[in-house]
Amino acid sequence: MKKNRIRKKVVLPCIGIGMMLALSACDASGQMLGNTTTGSAITASKVADSLASGSTTTTENGKTSITVSGDNISIKGNGATSTGKTITISEAGSYQLSGSLEEGQIKIKINTDGEVK
């Protein structure tokens, strides 16, 4: 029963994020855009409303805040880490992402029963 909850609350949103990343490389007709071999630019607010960091502070509303600007990732909160252009969520919780991420990755890897928002 717990595995099904984890699957619904973690795996399905990850699949949705992956689909949005794949579709962001297409134009309005559904054709692949030119020279998108390693990824494409995406608007962070369209990808996910939830991400985390390894910092020690949280925003006023209790969510971990991540701001992406070009090659810079600024994180305020707990629950994940960022290395290069890869952000990995490792704890359940509420996260807020803003900015845009080019040719980067967002990973969700939690080992406990919980929810990532």
mmCIF file with all atom_site columns, C-alpha atoms in Angstrom:
data_model
loop_
_atom_site.group_PDB
_atom_site.id
_atom_site.type_symbol
_atom_site.label_atom_id
_atom_site.label_alt_id
_atom_site.label_comp_id
_atom_site.label_asym_id
_atom_site.label_entity_id
_atom_site.label_seq_id
_atom_site.pdbx_PDB_ins_code
_atom_site.Cartn_x
_atom_site.Cartn_y
_atom_site.Cartn_z
_atom_site.occupancy
_atom_site.B_iso_or_equiv
_atom_site.pdbx_formal_charge
_atom_site.auth_seq_id
_atom_site.auth_comp_id
_atom_site.auth_asym_id
_atom_site.auth_atom_id
_atom_site.pdbx_PDB_model_num
ATOM 1   C CA . MET A 1 1   ? 0.000  0.000  0.000   1.00 0.00 ? 1   MET A CA 1
ATOM 2   C CA . LYS A 1 2   ? 2.808  2.431  0.894   1.00 0.00 ? 2   LYS A CA 1
ATOM 3   C CA . LYS A 1 3   ? 4.613  1.642  -2.357  1.00 0.00 ? 3   LYS A CA 1
ATOM 4   C CA . ASN A 1 4   ? 1.534  2.677  -4.340  1.00 0.00 ? 4   ASN A CA 1
ATOM 5   C CA . ARG A 1 5   ? 1.369  6.003  -2.477  1.00 0.00 ? 5   ARG A CA 1
ATOM 6   C CA . ILE A 1 6   ? 5.029  6.670  -3.180  1.00 0.00 ? 6   ILE A CA 1
ATOM 7   C CA . ARG A 1 7   ? 4.506  5.730  -6.808  1.00 0.00 ? 7   ARG A CA 1
ATOM 8   C CA . LYS A 1 8   ? 1.547  8.105  -7.135  1.00 0.00 ? 8   LYS A CA 1
ATOM 9   C CA . LYS A 1 9   ? 3.141  10.982 -5.251  1.00 0.00 ? 9   LYS A CA 1
ATOM 10  C CA . VAL A 1 10  ? 6.710  10.785 -6.546  1.00 0.00 ? 10  VAL A CA 1
ATOM 11  C CA . VAL A 1 11  ? 6.991  8.710  -9.701  1.00 0.00 ? 11  VAL A CA 1
ATOM 12  C CA . LEU A 1 12  ? 4.026  10.181 -11.571 1.00 0.00 ? 12  LEU A CA 1
ATOM 13  C CA . PRO A 1 13  ? 5.143  13.821 -11.079 1.00 0.00 ? 13  PRO A CA 1
ATOM 14  C CA . CYS A 1 14  ? 8.640  12.794 -12.221 1.00 0.00 ? 14  CYS A CA 1
ATOM 15  C CA . ILE A 1 15  ? 7.164  11.283 -15.373 1.00 0.00 ? 15  ILE A CA 1
ATOM 16  C CA . GLY A 1 16  ? 5.218  14.497 -15.967 1.00 0.00 ? 16  GLY A CA 1
ATOM 17  C CA . ILE A 1 17  ? 8.354  16.599 -15.557 1.00 0.00 ? 17  ILE A CA 1
ATOM 18  C CA . GLY A 1 18  ? 10.217 14.323 -17.970 1.00 0.00 ? 18  GLY A CA 1
ATOM 19  C CA . MET A 1 19  ? 7.440  14.657 -20.543 1.00 0.00 ? 19  MET A CA 1
ATOM 20  C CA . MET A 1 20  ? 7.500  18.446 -20.262 1.00 0.00 ? 20  MET A CA 1
ATOM 21  C CA . LEU A 1 21  ? 11.274 18.451 -20.723 1.00 0.00 ? 21  LEU A CA 1
ATOM 22  C CA . ALA A 1 22  ? 10.978 16.268 -23.827 1.00 0.00 ? 22  ALA A CA 1
ATOM 23  C CA . LEU A 1 23  ? 8.184  18.374 -25.321 1.00 0.00 ? 23  LEU A CA 1
ATOM 24  C CA . SER A 1 24  ? 9.998  21.650 -24.680 1.00 0.00 ? 24  SER A CA 1
ATOM 25  C CA . ALA A 1 25  ? 12.389 20.714 -27.492 1.00 0.00 ? 25  ALA A CA 1
ATOM 26  C CA . CYS A 1 26  ? 9.514  20.742 -30.031 1.00 0.00 ? 26  CYS A CA 1
ATOM 27  C CA . ASP A 1 27  ? 7.989  23.661 -31.884 1.00 0.00 ? 27  ASP A CA 1
ATOM 28  C CA . ALA A 1 28  ? 4.220  24.245 -32.232 1.00 0.00 ? 28  ALA A CA 1
ATOM 29  C CA . SER A 1 29  ? 3.934  21.649 -35.016 1.00 0.00 ? 29  SER A CA 1
ATOM 30  C CA . GLY A 1 30  ? 5.523  18.950 -32.840 1.00 0.00 ? 30  GLY A CA 1
ATOM 31  C CA . GLN A 1 31  ? 8.779  18.889 -34.819 1.00 0.00 ? 31  GLN A CA 1
ATOM 32  C CA . MET A 1 32  ? 12.119 18.844 -33.010 1.00 0.00 ? 32  MET A CA 1
ATOM 33  C CA . LEU A 1 33  ? 13.873 22.196 -32.943 1.00 0.00 ? 33  LEU A CA 1
ATOM 34  C CA . GLY A 1 34  ? 17.311 22.411 -34.542 1.00 0.00 ? 34  GLY A CA 1
ATOM 35  C CA . ASN A 1 35  ? 20.483 21.495 -32.607 1.00 0.00 ? 35  ASN A CA 1
ATOM 36  C CA . THR A 1 36  ? 18.873 20.231 -29.408 1.00 0.00 ? 36  THR A CA 1
ATOM 37  C CA . THR A 1 37  ? 21.138 17.242 -28.922 1.00 0.00 ? 37  THR A CA 1
ATOM 38  C CA . THR A 1 38  ? 21.793 17.595 -25.175 1.00 0.00 ? 38  THR A CA 1
ATOM 39  C CA . GLY A 1 39  ? 18.721 19.477 -23.965 1.00 0.00 ? 39  GLY A CA 1
ATOM 40  C CA . SER A 1 40  ? 16.841 22.712 -24.362 1.00 0.00 ? 40  SER A CA 1
ATOM 41  C CA . ALA A 1 41  ? 15.967 25.845 -22.457 1.00 0.00 ? 41  ALA A CA 1
ATOM 42  C CA . ILE A 1 42  ? 12.892 25.487 -20.275 1.00 0.00 ? 42  ILE A CA 1
ATOM 43  C CA . THR A 1 43  ? 10.997 27.884 -18.062 1.00 0.00 ? 43  THR A CA 1
ATOM 44  C CA . ALA A 1 44  ? 11.439 26.622 -14.535 1.00 0.00 ? 44  ALA A CA 1
ATOM 45  C CA . SER A 1 45  ? 7.969  27.580 -13.378 1.00 0.00 ? 45  SER A CA 1
ATOM 46  C CA . LYS A 1 46  ? 6.502  25.384 -16.129 1.00 0.00 ? 46  LYS A CA 1
ATOM 47  C CA . VAL A 1 47  ? 8.637  22.378 -15.192 1.00 0.00 ? 47  VAL A CA 1
ATOM 48  C CA . ALA A 1 48  ? 7.947  22.115 -11.486 1.00 0.00 ? 48  ALA A CA 1
ATOM 49  C CA . ASP A 1 49  ? 6.604  24.000 -8.565  1.00 0.00 ? 49  ASP A CA 1
ATOM 50  C CA . SER A 1 50  ? 8.818  21.955 -6.308  1.00 0.00 ? 50  SER A CA 1
ATOM 51  C CA . LEU A 1 51  ? 12.556 21.579 -5.803  1.00 0.00 ? 51  LEU A CA 1
ATOM 52  C CA . ALA A 1 52  ? 14.967 21.610 -2.880  1.00 0.00 ? 52  ALA A CA 1
ATOM 53  C CA . SER A 1 53  ? 18.502 22.344 -1.711  1.00 0.00 ? 53  SER A CA 1
ATOM 54  C CA . GLY A 1 54  ? 21.159 21.628 0.868   1.00 0.00 ? 54  GLY A CA 1
ATOM 55  C CA . SER A 1 55  ? 21.026 25.122 2.426   1.00 0.00 ? 55  SER A CA 1
ATOM 56  C CA . THR A 1 56  ? 19.908 25.800 5.987   1.00 0.00 ? 56  THR A CA 1
ATOM 57  C CA . THR A 1 57  ? 17.115 28.380 5.618   1.00 0.00 ? 57  THR A CA 1
ATOM 58  C CA . THR A 1 58  ? 13.563 28.220 4.274   1.00 0.00 ? 58  THR A CA 1
ATOM 59  C CA . THR A 1 59  ? 11.339 30.911 2.849   1.00 0.00 ? 59  THR A CA 1
ATOM 60  C CA . GLU A 1 60  ? 8.644  32.613 4.922   1.00 0.00 ? 60  GLU A CA 1
ATOM 61  C CA . ASN A 1 61  ? 5.933  30.310 3.564   1.00 0.00 ? 61  ASN A CA 1
ATOM 62  C CA . GLY A 1 62  ? 7.879  27.204 4.655   1.00 0.00 ? 62  GLY A CA 1
ATOM 63  C CA . LYS A 1 63  ? 8.855  26.157 1.145   1.00 0.00 ? 63  LYS A CA 1
ATOM 64  C CA . THR A 1 64  ? 12.418 25.620 0.054   1.00 0.00 ? 64  THR A CA 1
ATOM 65  C CA . SER A 1 65  ? 13.208 28.219 -2.603  1.00 0.00 ? 65  SER A CA 1
ATOM 66  C CA . ILE A 1 66  ? 15.399 27.619 -5.664  1.00 0.00 ? 66  ILE A CA 1
ATOM 67  C CA . THR A 1 67  ? 16.205 30.388 -8.119  1.00 0.00 ? 67  THR A CA 1
ATOM 68  C CA . VAL A 1 68  ? 17.885 29.487 -11.405 1.00 0.00 ? 68  VAL A CA 1
ATOM 69  C CA . SER A 1 69  ? 19.524 32.172 -13.533 1.00 0.00 ? 69  SER A CA 1
ATOM 70  C CA . GLY A 1 70  ? 21.681 30.997 -16.425 1.00 0.00 ? 70  GLY A CA 1
ATOM 71  C CA . ASP A 1 71  ? 24.466 28.887 -14.903 1.00 0.00 ? 71  ASP A CA 1
ATOM 72  C CA . ASN A 1 72  ? 23.728 30.005 -11.312 1.00 0.00 ? 72  ASN A CA 1
ATOM 73  C CA . ILE A 1 73  ? 21.489 28.048 -8.916  1.00 0.00 ? 73  ILE A CA 1
ATOM 74  C CA . SER A 1 74  ? 20.594 29.798 -5.644  1.00 0.00 ? 74  SER A CA 1
ATOM 75  C CA . ILE A 1 75  ? 19.016 27.567 -2.994  1.00 0.00 ? 75  ILE A CA 1
ATOM 76  C CA . LYS A 1 76  ? 17.380 28.528 0.311   1.00 0.00 ? 76  LYS A CA 1
ATOM 77  C CA . GLY A 1 77  ? 16.044 25.582 2.292   1.00 0.00 ? 77  GLY A CA 1
ATOM 78  C CA . ASN A 1 78  ? 16.560 21.919 3.104   1.00 0.00 ? 78  ASN A CA 1
ATOM 79  C CA . GLY A 1 79  ? 16.024 18.655 1.288   1.00 0.00 ? 79  GLY A CA 1
ATOM 80  C CA . ALA A 1 80  ? 18.344 18.430 -1.703  1.00 0.00 ? 80  ALA A CA 1
ATOM 81  C CA . THR A 1 81  ? 21.592 19.393 -3.348  1.00 0.00 ? 81  THR A CA 1
ATOM 82  C CA . SER A 1 82  ? 22.758 20.969 -6.576  1.00 0.00 ? 82  SER A CA 1
ATOM 83  C CA . THR A 1 83  ? 25.857 19.999 -8.499  1.00 0.00 ? 83  THR A CA 1
ATOM 84  C CA . GLY A 1 84  ? 26.606 21.868 -11.687 1.00 0.00 ? 84  GLY A CA 1
ATOM 85  C CA . LYS A 1 85  ? 23.294 22.067 -13.572 1.00 0.00 ? 85  LYS A CA 1
ATOM 86  C CA . THR A 1 86  ? 21.708 19.128 -11.726 1.00 0.00 ? 86  THR A CA 1
ATOM 87  C CA . ILE A 1 87  ? 19.331 19.642 -8.801  1.00 0.00 ? 87  ILE A CA 1
ATOM 88  C CA . THR A 1 88  ? 18.488 16.531 -6.756  1.00 0.00 ? 88  THR A CA 1
ATOM 89  C CA . ILE A 1 89  ? 15.615 16.434 -4.246  1.00 0.00 ? 89  ILE A CA 1
ATOM 90  C CA . SER A 1 90  ? 16.359 13.969 -1.447  1.00 0.00 ? 90  SER A CA 1
ATOM 91  C CA . GLU A 1 91  ? 13.640 14.740 1.149   1.00 0.00 ? 91  GLU A CA 1
ATOM 92  C CA . ALA A 1 92  ? 9.870  15.085 1.156   1.00 0.00 ? 92  ALA A CA 1
ATOM 93  C CA . GLY A 1 93  ? 8.618  18.663 1.488   1.00 0.00 ? 93  GLY A CA 1
ATOM 94  C CA . SER A 1 94  ? 7.423  21.792 -0.324  1.00 0.00 ? 94  SER A CA 1
ATOM 95  C CA . TYR A 1 95  ? 9.642  23.479 -2.887  1.00 0.00 ? 95  TYR A CA 1
ATOM 96  C CA . GLN A 1 96  ? 9.369  26.525 -5.131  1.00 0.00 ? 96  GLN A CA 1
ATOM 97  C CA . LEU A 1 97  ? 11.371 26.975 -8.348  1.00 0.00 ? 97  LEU A CA 1
ATOM 98  C CA . SER A 1 98  ? 11.792 30.201 -10.302 1.00 0.00 ? 98  SER A CA 1
ATOM 99  C CA . GLY A 1 99  ? 13.881 31.269 -13.273 1.00 0.00 ? 99  GLY A CA 1
ATOM 100 C CA . SER A 1 100 ? 14.969 29.149 -16.225 1.00 0.00 ? 100 SER A CA 1
ATOM 101 C CA . LEU A 1 101 ? 17.273 26.149 -16.505 1.00 0.00 ? 101 LEU A CA 1
ATOM 102 C CA . GLU A 1 102 ? 19.187 25.463 -19.725 1.00 0.00 ? 102 GLU A CA 1
ATOM 103 C CA . GLU A 1 103 ? 20.431 21.945 -20.433 1.00 0.00 ? 103 GLU A CA 1
ATOM 104 C CA . GLY A 1 104 ? 20.096 20.940 -16.781 1.00 0.00 ? 104 GLY A CA 1
ATOM 105 C CA . GLN A 1 105 ? 18.393 18.195 -14.813 1.00 0.00 ? 105 GLN A CA 1
ATOM 106 C CA . ILE A 1 106 ? 15.927 17.983 -11.939 1.00 0.00 ? 106 ILE A CA 1
ATOM 107 C CA . LYS A 1 107 ? 15.995 14.662 -10.073 1.00 0.00 ? 107 LYS A CA 1
ATOM 108 C CA . ILE A 1 108 ? 13.710 13.446 -7.277  1.00 0.00 ? 108 ILE A CA 1
ATOM 109 C CA . LYS A 1 109 ? 15.186 10.630 -5.161  1.00 0.00 ? 109 LYS A CA 1
ATOM 110 C CA . ILE A 1 110 ? 13.521 10.194 -1.768  1.00 0.00 ? 110 ILE A CA 1
ATOM 111 C CA . ASN A 1 111 ? 13.879 7.029  0.304   1.00 0.00 ? 111 ASN A CA 1
ATOM 112 C CA . THR A 1 112 ? 11.028 7.694  2.750   1.00 0.00 ? 112 THR A CA 1
ATOM 113 C CA . ASP A 1 113 ? 7.265  7.726  2.561   1.00 0.00 ? 113 ASP A CA 1
ATOM 114 C CA . GLY A 1 114 ? 6.377  11.343 1.904   1.00 0.00 ? 114 GLY A CA 1
ATOM 115 C CA . GLU A 1 115 ? 5.259  13.928 -0.582  1.00 0.00 ? 115 GLU A CA 1
ATOM 116 C CA . VAL A 1 116 ? 7.190  16.351 -2.772  1.00 0.00 ? 116 VAL A CA 1
ATOM 117 C CA . LYS A 1 117 ? 5.181  19.443 -3.668  1.00 0.00 ? 117 LYS A CA 1
#
